[in-house]
Coordinates of C-alpha atoms in Angstrom, one line a residue:
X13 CA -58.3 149.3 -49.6
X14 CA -55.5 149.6 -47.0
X15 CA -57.7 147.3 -44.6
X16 CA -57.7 144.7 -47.0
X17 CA -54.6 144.6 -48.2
X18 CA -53.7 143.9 -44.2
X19 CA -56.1 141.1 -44.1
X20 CA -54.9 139.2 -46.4
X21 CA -51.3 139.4 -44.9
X22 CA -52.6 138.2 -41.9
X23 CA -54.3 135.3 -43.5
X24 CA -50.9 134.5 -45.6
X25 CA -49.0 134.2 -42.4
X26 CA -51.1 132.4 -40.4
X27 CA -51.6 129.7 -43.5
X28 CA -47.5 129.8 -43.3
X29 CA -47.2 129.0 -39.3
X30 CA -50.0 126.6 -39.7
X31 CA -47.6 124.5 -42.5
X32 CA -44.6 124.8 -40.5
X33 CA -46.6 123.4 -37.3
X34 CA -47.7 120.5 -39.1
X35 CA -44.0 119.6 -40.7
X36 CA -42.4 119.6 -37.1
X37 CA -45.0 117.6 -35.8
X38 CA -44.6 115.1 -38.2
X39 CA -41.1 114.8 -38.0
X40 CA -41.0 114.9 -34.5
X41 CA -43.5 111.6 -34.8
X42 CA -41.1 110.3 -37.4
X43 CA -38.1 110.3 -35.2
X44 CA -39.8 109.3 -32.2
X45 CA -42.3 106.5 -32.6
X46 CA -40.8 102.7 -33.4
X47 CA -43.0 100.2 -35.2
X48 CA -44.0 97.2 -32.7
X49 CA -42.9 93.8 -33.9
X50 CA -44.0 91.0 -32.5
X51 CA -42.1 88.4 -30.5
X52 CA -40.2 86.2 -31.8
X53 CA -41.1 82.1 -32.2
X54 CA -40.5 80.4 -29.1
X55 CA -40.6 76.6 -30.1
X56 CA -40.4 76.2 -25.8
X57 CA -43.9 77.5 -25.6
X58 CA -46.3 75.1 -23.6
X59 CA -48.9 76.1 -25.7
X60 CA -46.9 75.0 -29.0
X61 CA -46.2 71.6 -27.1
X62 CA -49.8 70.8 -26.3
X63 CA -50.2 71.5 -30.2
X64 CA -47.5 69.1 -31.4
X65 CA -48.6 66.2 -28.7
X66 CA -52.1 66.5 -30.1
X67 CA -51.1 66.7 -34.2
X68 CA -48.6 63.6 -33.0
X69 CA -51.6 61.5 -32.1
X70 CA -54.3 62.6 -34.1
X71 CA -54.8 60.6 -37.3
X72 CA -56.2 64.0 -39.2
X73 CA -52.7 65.7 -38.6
X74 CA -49.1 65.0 -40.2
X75 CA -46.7 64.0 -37.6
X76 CA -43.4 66.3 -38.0
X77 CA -40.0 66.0 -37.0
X78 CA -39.1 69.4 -36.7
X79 CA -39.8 71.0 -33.7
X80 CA -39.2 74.9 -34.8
X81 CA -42.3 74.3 -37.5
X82 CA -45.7 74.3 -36.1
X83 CA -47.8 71.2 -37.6
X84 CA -49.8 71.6 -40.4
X85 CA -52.9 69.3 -41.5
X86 CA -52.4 66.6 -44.2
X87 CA -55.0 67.4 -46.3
X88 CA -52.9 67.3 -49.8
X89 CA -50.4 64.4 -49.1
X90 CA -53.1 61.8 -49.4
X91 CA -56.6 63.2 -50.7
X92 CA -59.7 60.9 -49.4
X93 CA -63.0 61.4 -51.4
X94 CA -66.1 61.9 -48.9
X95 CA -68.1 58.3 -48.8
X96 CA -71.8 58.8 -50.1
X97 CA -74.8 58.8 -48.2
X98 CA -75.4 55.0 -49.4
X99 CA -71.7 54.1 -48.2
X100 CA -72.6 55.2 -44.3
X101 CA -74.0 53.0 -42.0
X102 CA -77.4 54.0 -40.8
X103 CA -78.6 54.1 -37.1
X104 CA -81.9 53.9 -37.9
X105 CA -83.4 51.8 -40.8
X106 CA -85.4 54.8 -42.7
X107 CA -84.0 56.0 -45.7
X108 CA -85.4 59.4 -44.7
X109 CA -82.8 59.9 -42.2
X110 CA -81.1 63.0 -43.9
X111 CA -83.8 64.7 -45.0
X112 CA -84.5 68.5 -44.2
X113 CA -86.6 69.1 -41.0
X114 CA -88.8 71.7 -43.0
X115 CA -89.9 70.6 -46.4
X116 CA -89.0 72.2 -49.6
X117 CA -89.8 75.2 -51.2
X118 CA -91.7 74.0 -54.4
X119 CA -94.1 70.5 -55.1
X120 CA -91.7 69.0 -57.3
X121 CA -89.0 69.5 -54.8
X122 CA -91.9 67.3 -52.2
X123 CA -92.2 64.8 -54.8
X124 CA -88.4 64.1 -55.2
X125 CA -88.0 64.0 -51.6
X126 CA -90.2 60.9 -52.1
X127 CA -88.3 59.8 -54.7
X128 CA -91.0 60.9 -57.3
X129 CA -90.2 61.7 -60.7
X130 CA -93.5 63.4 -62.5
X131 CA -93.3 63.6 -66.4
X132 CA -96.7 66.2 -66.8
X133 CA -95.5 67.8 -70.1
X134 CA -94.7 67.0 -73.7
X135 CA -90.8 66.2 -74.0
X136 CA -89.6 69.1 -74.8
X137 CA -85.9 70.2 -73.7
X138 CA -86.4 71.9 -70.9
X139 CA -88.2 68.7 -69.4
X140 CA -85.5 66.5 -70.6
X141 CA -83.0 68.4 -68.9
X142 CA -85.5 68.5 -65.3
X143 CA -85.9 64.7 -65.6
X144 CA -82.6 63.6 -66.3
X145 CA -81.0 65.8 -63.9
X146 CA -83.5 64.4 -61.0
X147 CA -82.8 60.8 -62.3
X148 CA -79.0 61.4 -61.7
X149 CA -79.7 63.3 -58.1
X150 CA -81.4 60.5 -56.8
X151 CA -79.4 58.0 -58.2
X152 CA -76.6 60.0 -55.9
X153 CA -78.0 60.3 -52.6
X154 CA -79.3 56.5 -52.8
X155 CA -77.8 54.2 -55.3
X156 CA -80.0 51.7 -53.5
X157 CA -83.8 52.8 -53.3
X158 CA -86.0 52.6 -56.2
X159 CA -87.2 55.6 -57.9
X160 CA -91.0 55.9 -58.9
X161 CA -91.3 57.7 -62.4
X162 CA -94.9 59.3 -62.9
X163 CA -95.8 59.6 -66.5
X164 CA -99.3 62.1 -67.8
X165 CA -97.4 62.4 -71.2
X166 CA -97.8 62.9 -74.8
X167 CA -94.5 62.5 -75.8
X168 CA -92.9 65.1 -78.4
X169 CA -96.3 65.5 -79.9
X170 CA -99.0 67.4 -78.7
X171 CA -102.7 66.6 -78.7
X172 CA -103.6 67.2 -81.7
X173 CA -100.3 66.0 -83.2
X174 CA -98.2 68.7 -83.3
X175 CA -94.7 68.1 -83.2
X176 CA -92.8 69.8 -80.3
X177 CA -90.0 67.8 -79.6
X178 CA -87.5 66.3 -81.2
X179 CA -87.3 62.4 -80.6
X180 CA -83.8 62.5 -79.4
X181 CA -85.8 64.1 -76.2
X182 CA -87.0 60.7 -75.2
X183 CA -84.2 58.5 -76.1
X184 CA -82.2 60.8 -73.9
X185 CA -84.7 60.2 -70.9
X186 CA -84.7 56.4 -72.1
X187 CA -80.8 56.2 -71.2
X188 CA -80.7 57.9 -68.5
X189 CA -83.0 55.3 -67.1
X190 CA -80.7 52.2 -68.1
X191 CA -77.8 53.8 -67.0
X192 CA -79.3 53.8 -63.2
X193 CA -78.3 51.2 -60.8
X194 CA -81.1 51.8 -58.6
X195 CA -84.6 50.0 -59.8
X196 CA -87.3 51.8 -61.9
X197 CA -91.0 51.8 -60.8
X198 CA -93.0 53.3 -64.0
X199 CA -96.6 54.7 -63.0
X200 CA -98.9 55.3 -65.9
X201 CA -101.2 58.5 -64.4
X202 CA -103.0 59.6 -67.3
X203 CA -101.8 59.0 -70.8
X204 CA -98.5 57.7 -71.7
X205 CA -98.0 58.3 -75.9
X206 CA -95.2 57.6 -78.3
X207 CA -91.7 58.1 -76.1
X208 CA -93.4 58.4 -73.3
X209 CA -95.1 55.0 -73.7
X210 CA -91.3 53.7 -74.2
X211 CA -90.5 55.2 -70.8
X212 CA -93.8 53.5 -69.1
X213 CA -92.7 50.4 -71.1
X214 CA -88.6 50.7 -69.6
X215 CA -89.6 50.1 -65.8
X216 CA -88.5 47.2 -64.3
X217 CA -90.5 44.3 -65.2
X218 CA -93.2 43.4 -62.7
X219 CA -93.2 47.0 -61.6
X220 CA -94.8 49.2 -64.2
X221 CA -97.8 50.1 -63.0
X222 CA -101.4 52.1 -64.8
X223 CA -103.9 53.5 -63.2
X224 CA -107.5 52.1 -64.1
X225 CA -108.4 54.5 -66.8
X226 CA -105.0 55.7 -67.8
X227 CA -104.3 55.3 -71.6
X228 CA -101.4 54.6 -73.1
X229 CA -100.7 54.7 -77.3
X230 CA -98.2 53.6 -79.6
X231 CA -97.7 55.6 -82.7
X232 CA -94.8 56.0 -85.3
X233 CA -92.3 59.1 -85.0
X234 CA -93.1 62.3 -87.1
X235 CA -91.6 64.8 -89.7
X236 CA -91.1 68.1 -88.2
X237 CA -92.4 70.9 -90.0
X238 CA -90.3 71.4 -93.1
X239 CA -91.4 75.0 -94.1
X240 CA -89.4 76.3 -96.9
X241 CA -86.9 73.9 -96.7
X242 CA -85.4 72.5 -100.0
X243 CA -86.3 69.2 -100.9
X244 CA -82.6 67.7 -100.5
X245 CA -82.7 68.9 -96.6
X246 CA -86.4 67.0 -96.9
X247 CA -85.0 64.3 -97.8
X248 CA -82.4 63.9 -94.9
X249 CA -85.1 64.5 -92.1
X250 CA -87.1 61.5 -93.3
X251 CA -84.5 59.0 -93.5
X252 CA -83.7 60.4 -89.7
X253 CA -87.5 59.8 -88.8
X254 CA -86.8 56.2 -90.3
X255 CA -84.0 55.5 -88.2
X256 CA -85.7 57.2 -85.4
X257 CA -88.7 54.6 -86.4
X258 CA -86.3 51.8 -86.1
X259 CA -84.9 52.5 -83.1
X260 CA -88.2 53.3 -81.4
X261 CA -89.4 49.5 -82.8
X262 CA -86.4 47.7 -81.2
X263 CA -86.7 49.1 -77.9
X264 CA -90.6 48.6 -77.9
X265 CA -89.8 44.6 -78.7
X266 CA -87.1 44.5 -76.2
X267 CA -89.5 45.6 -73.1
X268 CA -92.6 44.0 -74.3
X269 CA -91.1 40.7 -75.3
X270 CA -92.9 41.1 -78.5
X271 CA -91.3 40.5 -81.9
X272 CA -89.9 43.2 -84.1
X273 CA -92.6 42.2 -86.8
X274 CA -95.0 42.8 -84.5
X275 CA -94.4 46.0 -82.7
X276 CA -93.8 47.3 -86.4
X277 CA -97.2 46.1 -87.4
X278 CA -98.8 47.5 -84.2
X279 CA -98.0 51.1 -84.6
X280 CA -98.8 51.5 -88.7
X281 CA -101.4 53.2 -87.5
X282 CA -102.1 55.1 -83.7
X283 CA -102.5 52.0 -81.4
X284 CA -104.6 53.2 -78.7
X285 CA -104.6 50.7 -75.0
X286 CA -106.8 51.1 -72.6
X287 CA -105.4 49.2 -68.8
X288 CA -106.3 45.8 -69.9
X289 CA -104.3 46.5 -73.3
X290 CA -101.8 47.6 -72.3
X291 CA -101.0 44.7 -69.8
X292 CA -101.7 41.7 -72.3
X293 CA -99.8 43.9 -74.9
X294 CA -96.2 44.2 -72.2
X295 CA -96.4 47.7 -71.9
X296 CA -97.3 47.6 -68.1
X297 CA -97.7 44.5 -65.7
X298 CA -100.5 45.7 -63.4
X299 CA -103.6 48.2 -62.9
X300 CA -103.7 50.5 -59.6
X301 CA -107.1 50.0 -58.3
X302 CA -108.3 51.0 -55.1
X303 CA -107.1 48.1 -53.6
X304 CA -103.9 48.2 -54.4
X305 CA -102.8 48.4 -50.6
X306 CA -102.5 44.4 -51.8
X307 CA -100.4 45.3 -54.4
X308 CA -98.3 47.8 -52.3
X309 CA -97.8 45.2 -49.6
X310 CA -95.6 43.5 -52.0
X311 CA -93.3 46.3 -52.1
X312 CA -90.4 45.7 -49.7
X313 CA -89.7 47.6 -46.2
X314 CA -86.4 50.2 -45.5
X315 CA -85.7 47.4 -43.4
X316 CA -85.9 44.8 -46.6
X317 CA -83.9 47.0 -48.5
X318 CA -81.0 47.4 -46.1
X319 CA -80.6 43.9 -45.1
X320 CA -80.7 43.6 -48.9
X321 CA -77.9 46.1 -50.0
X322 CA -75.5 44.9 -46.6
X323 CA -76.1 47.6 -44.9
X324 CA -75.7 46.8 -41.0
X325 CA -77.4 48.5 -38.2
X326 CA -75.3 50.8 -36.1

């Protein structure tokens, strides 16, 4: 008992020399040590002087006046936006010049790197979206170069005709196509039906293409299912489907130089067009074949399109 009654004392006052060791020490470094500061501004320094000769005649940098401020950049003073890639002169007359050295990741990304738009699915919204989007990107990069829209569509029906879109889906496609500055080349690769025909009809005339045994049809828009809805709410989709119906007629007699009267005659029932059709009906202008290197001659050359657009060779 006595033994451990002794060890702990020893303990106790070696815990109590240990805190008093540690307080001097501190103090001591308290009272001793200085915090470095750093030298003061010397607006003599050589270094500083190269600095201000070179702000003084760079363009990039605001001259100053006040020798005992270091120059700063102008960048808020006078904002310039960055010129687009169709704003820069080329060096070279490709307008593959900017590309990536390794290609994308994904096919569609291949295709837009050629400028290729490919409509594969019903319009639903999540191709809407896809399309649009890639209409606008390309637009961007090259306000100039033509974009070549693919269709294999059946428009916001399926198959068996099934509605699965709404046709707000491709009227919103449709705009975004007039609202480009650059030309549309439309490509018929399979079917092209109801809005998608009106896309394959939108291209620029004398460059809305089919392929041989591509079909295209022109058919009238449809209800959605109405379920268990009450008749009043009925009644409001189908004078919507009328005006969808009217719209859908105008546009169709506006690209295919064909009268109201008769586009609205024309798709009473399903109007199915084979290539031939579909060329003496306006939809397209020409059939693909496999001589259509002829065809393809016609198209013009990078160097075509910049002497077109002004663009002068570095």
């Amino acid at each position: 008992m006595a033994s451990c009654v002794q060890a702990s004392m020893v303990h106790s006052s070696l815990g109590r020399g240990r805190r008093t060791r540690c307080k001097s020490i501190n103090t001591t470094i308290r009272n001793s040590a200085t915090i470095p500061m750093p030298p003061p501004f010397n607006p003599k320094d050589p270094f500083l002087q190269k600095l201000a000769a070179a702000a003084a005649s760079s363009p990039t940098l605001k001259p100053f006046s006040n020798s005992d401020s270091p120059p700063y950049l102008d960048i808020f003073d006078s904002p310039q936006l960055m010129a687009s890639p169709a704003q820069v002169e080329r060096s070279s007359s490709s307008y593959s010049e900017h590309k990536p050295r390794r290609p994308p990741p994904d096919l569609p990304s291949l295709l837009l790197d050629g400028r290729i738009v490919y409509i594969a699915m019903p319009l639903v919204p999540v191709v809407t979206e896809l399309v649009v989007a890639q209409l606008l990107y390309l637009q961007w990069t090259d306000p100039k170069a033509p974009i070549y829209l693919y269709i294999n569509s059946t428009g916001t029906t399926r198959d068996d005709g099934e509605t699965v879109g709404l046709e707000s889906e491709g009227f919103a496609i449709y705009d975004a196509l007039m609202q480009t500055k650059t030309e549309i080349c439309t490509v018929n690769v399979g079917c092209a039906i109801g809005q998608a025909c009106l896309l394959l009809a939108a291209g620029k005339k004398g460059r809305r293409f089919t392929l041989p045994h591509s079909k295209a049809m022109l058919q009238q828009p449809r209800v959605p299912s109405s379920g268990l809805l009450p008749a009043s709410d009925v009644l409001i989709r189908a004078k919507e489907v009328k005006r969808n119906k009217d719209t859908l007629i105008k546009l169709l007699a506006k690209h295919t130089e064909h009268s109201i009267e008769e586009v609205s005659n024309a798709i009473k029932l399903p109007f199915h067009m084979d290539a031939q059709r579909a060329i003496e009906f306006g939809v397209v202008d020409k059939v693909l074949w496999r001589g259509q290197e002829t065809l393809m001659a016609a198209v013009a050359s990078p160097e075509d399109w910049d002497k077109g657009a002004g663009i002068k060779e570095a």
